[in-house]
PDB file of N, CA and C in Angstrom:
ATOM      1  N   UNK E 282      -3.841  12.593  17.205  1.00 53.00           N
ATOM      2  CA  UNK E 282      -4.683  12.762  16.008  1.00 53.00           C
ATOM      3  C   UNK E 282      -6.054  13.331  16.399  1.00 53.00           C
ATOM      4  N   UNK E 283      -6.635  14.085  15.505  1.00 60.00           N
ATOM      5  CA  UNK E 283      -7.931  14.702  15.804  1.00 60.00           C
ATOM      6  C   UNK E 283      -9.079  13.817  15.323  1.00 60.00           C
ATOM      7  N   UNK E 284     -10.246  13.942  15.930  1.00 60.00           N
ATOM      8  CA  UNK E 284     -11.413  13.133  15.560  1.00 60.00           C
ATOM      9  C   UNK E 284     -11.794  13.324  14.095  1.00 60.00           C
ATOM     10  N   UNK E 285     -11.580  14.527  13.578  1.00 61.00           N
ATOM     11  CA  UNK E 285     -11.915  14.790  12.174  1.00 61.00           C
ATOM     12  C   UNK E 285     -11.130  13.854  11.266  1.00 61.00           C
ATOM     13  N   UNK E 286      -9.866  13.673  11.575  1.00 54.00           N
ATOM     14  CA  UNK E 286      -9.021  12.798  10.751  1.00 54.00           C
ATOM     15  C   UNK E 286      -9.528  11.363  10.847  1.00 54.00           C
ATOM     16  N   UNK E 287      -9.981  10.983  12.064  1.00 58.00           N
ATOM     17  CA  UNK E 287     -10.487   9.621  12.253  1.00 58.00           C
ATOM     18  C   UNK E 287     -11.701   9.386  11.365  1.00 58.00           C
ATOM     19  N   UNK E 288     -12.591  10.364  11.329  1.00 60.00           N
ATOM     20  CA  UNK E 288     -13.808  10.220  10.515  1.00 60.00           C
ATOM     21  C   UNK E 288     -13.438  10.061   9.047  1.00 60.00           C
ATOM     22  N   UNK E 289     -12.453  10.825   8.615  1.00 57.00           N
ATOM     23  CA  UNK E 289     -12.030  10.745   7.211  1.00 57.00           C
ATOM     24  C   UNK E 289     -11.271   9.445   6.963  1.00 57.00           C
ATOM     25  N   UNK E 290     -10.738   8.858   8.034  1.00 58.00           N
ATOM     26  CA  UNK E 290     -10.008   7.603   7.871  1.00 58.00           C
ATOM     27  C   UNK E 290      -8.544   7.846   7.566  1.00 58.00           C
ATOM     28  N   UNK E 291      -7.999   8.985   8.027  1.00 51.00           N
ATOM     29  CA  UNK E 291      -6.581   9.272   7.772  1.00 51.00           C
ATOM     30  C   UNK E 291      -5.768   9.015   9.023  1.00 51.00           C
ATOM     31  N   UNK E 292      -4.919   7.994   8.983  1.00 57.00           N
ATOM     32  CA  UNK E 292      -4.112   7.677  10.162  1.00 57.00           C
ATOM     33  C   UNK E 292      -2.818   8.481  10.157  1.00 57.00           C
ATOM     34  N   UNK E 293      -2.256   8.689   8.982  1.00 61.00           N
ATOM     35  CA  UNK E 293      -0.977   9.398   8.896  1.00 61.00           C
ATOM     36  C   UNK E 293      -1.194  10.908   8.925  1.00 61.00           C
ATOM     37  N   UNK E 294      -0.217  11.642   9.469  1.00 66.00           N
ATOM     38  CA  UNK E 294      -0.347  13.098   9.533  1.00 66.00           C
ATOM     39  C   UNK E 294      -0.449  13.690   8.132  1.00 66.00           C
ATOM     40  N   UNK E 295       0.307  13.126   7.193  1.00 73.00           N
ATOM     41  CA  UNK E 295       0.281  13.642   5.820  1.00 73.00           C
ATOM     42  C   UNK E 295      -1.134  13.547   5.262  1.00 73.00           C
ATOM     43  N   UNK E 296      -1.747  12.385   5.444  1.00 73.00           N
ATOM     44  CA  UNK E 296      -3.112  12.206   4.942  1.00 73.00           C
ATOM     45  C   UNK E 296      -4.053  13.157   5.684  1.00 73.00           C
ATOM     46  N   UNK E 297      -3.792  13.336   6.973  1.00 72.00           N
ATOM     47  CA  UNK E 297      -4.645  14.207   7.780  1.00 72.00           C
ATOM     48  C   UNK E 297      -4.630  15.620   7.212  1.00 72.00           C
ATOM     49  N   UNK E 298      -3.440  16.117   6.879  1.00 74.00           N
ATOM     50  CA  UNK E 298      -3.332  17.477   6.340  1.00 74.00           C
ATOM     51  C   UNK E 298      -4.050  17.568   5.003  1.00 74.00           C
ATOM     52  N   UNK E 299      -3.846  16.585   4.137  1.00 74.00           N
ATOM     53  CA  UNK E 299      -4.476  16.615   2.811  1.00 74.00           C
ATOM     54  C   UNK E 299      -5.993  16.554   2.953  1.00 74.00           C
ATOM     55  N   UNK E 300      -6.474  15.621   3.769  1.00 72.00           N
ATOM     56  CA  UNK E 300      -7.925  15.475   3.935  1.00 72.00           C
ATOM     57  C   UNK E 300      -8.508  16.720   4.595  1.00 72.00           C
ATOM     58  N   UNK E 301      -7.805  17.254   5.576  1.00 75.00           N
ATOM     59  CA  UNK E 301      -8.305  18.440   6.277  1.00 75.00           C
ATOM     60  C   UNK E 301      -8.397  19.608   5.297  1.00 75.00           C
ATOM     61  N   UNK E 302      -7.439  19.707   4.399  1.00 74.00           N
ATOM     62  CA  UNK E 302      -7.453  20.796   3.415  1.00 74.00           C
ATOM     63  C   UNK E 302      -8.620  20.630   2.459  1.00 74.00           C
ATOM     64  N   UNK E 303      -8.912  19.374   2.098  1.00 67.00           N
ATOM     65  CA  UNK E 303     -10.006  19.139   1.157  1.00 67.00           C
ATOM     66  C   UNK E 303     -11.353  19.362   1.842  1.00 67.00           C
ATOM     67  N   UNK E 304     -11.463  18.915   3.092  1.00 59.00           N
ATOM     68  CA  UNK E 304     -12.737  19.051   3.802  1.00 59.00           C
ATOM     69  C   UNK E 304     -12.964  20.495   4.222  1.00 59.00           C
ATOM     70  N   UNK E 305     -11.906  21.224   4.507  1.00 53.00           N
ATOM     71  CA  UNK E 305     -12.059  22.616   4.952  1.00 53.00           C
ATOM     72  C   UNK E 305     -12.586  23.463   3.814  1.00 53.00           C
TER      73      UNK E 305
END
């Protein structure tokens, strides 16, 4: 997992993709 996902609080890859898309 990437640090960006950790900051957003997304543990699952699915959440990571969604959060990354919103933050990007």
